[in-house]
Tab-separated table of C-alpha atoms in Angstrom:
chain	number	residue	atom	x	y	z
A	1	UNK	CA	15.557	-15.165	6.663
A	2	UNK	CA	14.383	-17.376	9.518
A	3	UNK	CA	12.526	-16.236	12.701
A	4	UNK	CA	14.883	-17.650	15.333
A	5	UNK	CA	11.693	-17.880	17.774
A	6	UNK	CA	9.938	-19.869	15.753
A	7	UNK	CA	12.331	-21.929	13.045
A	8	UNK	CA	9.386	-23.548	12.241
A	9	UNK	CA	7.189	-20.750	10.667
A	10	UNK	CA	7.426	-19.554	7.136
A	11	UNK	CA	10.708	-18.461	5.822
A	12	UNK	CA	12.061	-15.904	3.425
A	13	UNK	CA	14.417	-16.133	0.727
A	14	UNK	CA	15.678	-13.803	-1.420
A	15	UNK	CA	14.295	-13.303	-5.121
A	16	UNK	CA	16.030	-10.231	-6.767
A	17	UNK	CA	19.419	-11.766	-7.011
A	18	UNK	CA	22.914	-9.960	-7.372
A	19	UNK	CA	24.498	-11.207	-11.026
A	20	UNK	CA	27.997	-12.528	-10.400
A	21	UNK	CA	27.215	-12.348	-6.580
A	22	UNK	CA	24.318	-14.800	-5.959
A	23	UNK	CA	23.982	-16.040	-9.952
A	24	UNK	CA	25.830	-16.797	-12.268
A	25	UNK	CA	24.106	-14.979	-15.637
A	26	UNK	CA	24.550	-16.677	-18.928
A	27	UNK	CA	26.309	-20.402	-17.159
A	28	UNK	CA	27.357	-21.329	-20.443
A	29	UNK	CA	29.232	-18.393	-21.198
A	30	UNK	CA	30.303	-17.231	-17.517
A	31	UNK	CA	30.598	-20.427	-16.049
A	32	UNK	CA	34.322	-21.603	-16.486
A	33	UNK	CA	35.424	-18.701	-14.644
A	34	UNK	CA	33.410	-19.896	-11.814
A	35	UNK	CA	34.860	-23.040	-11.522
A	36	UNK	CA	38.160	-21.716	-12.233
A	37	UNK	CA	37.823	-19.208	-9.461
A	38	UNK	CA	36.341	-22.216	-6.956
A	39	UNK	CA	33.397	-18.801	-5.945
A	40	UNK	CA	31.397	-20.336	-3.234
A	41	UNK	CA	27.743	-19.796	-3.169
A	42	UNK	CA	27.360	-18.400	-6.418
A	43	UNK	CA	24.682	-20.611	-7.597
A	44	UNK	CA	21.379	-19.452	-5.677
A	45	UNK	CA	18.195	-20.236	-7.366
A	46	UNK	CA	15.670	-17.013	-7.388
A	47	UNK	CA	12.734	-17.121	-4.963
A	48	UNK	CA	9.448	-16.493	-5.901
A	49	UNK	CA	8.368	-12.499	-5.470
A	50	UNK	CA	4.837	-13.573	-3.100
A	51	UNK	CA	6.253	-15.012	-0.083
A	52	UNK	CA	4.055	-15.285	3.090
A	53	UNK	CA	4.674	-12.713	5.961
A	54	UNK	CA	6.320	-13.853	9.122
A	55	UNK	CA	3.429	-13.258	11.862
A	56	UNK	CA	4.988	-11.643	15.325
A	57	UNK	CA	2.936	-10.775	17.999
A	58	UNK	CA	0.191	-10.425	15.738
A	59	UNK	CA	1.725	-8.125	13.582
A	60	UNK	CA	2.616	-9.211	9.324
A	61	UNK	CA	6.547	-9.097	8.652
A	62	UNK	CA	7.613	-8.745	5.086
A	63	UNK	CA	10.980	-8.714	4.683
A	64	UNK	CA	13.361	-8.402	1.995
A	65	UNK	CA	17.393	-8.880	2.048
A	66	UNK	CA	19.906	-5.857	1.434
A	67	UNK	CA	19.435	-4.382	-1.766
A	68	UNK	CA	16.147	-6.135	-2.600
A	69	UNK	CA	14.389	-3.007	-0.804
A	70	UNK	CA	15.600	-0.475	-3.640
A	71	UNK	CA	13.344	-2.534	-6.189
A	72	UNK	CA	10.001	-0.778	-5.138
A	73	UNK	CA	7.054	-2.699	-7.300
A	74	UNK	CA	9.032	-6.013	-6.432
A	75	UNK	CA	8.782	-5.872	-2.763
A	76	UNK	CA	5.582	-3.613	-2.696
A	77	UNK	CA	4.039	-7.275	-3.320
A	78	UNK	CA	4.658	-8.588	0.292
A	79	UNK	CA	4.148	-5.439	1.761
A	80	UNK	CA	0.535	-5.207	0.757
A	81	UNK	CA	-0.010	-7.853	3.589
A	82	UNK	CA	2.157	-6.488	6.106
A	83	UNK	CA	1.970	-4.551	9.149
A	84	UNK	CA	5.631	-4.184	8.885
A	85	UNK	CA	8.408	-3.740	6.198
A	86	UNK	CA	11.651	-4.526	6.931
A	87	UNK	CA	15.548	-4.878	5.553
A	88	UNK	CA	17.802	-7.268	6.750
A	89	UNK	CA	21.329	-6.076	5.745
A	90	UNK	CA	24.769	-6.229	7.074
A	91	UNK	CA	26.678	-3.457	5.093
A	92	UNK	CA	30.155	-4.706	6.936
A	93	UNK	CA	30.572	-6.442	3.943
A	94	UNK	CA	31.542	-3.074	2.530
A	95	UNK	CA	33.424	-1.286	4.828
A	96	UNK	CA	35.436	1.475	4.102
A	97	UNK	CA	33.004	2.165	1.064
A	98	UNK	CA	30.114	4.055	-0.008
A	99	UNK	CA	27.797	1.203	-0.131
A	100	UNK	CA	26.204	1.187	2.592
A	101	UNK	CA	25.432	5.656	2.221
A	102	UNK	CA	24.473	4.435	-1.216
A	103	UNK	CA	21.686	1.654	-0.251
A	104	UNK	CA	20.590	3.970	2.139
A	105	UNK	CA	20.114	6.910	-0.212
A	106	UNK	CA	18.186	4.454	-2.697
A	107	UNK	CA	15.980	2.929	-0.600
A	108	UNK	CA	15.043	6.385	0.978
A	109	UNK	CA	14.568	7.885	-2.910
A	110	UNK	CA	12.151	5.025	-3.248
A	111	UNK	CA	10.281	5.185	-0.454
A	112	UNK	CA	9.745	9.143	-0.906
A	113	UNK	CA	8.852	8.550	-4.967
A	114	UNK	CA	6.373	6.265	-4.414
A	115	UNK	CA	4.859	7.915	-1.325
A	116	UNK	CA	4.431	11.198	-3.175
A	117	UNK	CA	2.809	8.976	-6.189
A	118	UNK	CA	0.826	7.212	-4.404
């Protein structure tokens, strides 16, 4: 994630990666069908979870990436220094299926579990 106004300032990148998606688990065993398949961007290397805000108008940005915001205690780490939290998705990827109902539904079970533990 880059702020287009500003290339420049920080960045974010995902860390909770999707296995077979964005990573290839287990290479050794997984990773002839990879090569067999020619799967572009496969091989992303994990970010790590503290990554600095982006700063907007004086406001703190943390951001996470699709399904990243389902993973509560992961992303609760940026947050704690943030004005703002905020999902950058494009669920088109799944059209004509219950993805995109289903990350909604998750992320709004989170938010409501940890607001009533907290």
């Amino acid at each position: 994630m880059v702020n287009l106004a500003n290339p420049a300032q920080e960045q974010y990148a995902k860390s909770h990666l999707v296995p077979f998606g964005e990573y290839i688990p287990l290479p050794w065993l997984f990773g002839w069908a990879y090569q067999m398949l020619e799967m572009p961007m496969s091989g992303f290397q994990r970010a790590p979870l503290a990554q600095t805000p982006f700063n907007l108008n004086g406001g703190q940005i943390a951001a996470n990436i699709c399904y990243e915001d389902v993973f509560g205690d992961e992303i609760r780490i940026n947050a704690a220094n943030a004005t703002l939290l905020t999902n950058f998705t494009n669920m088109a990827w799944f059209d004509g299926s219950w993805a995109a109902e289903q990350h909604a539904q998750m992320a709004r079970a989170r938010a409501r579990w940890k607001t009533a533990a907290t």
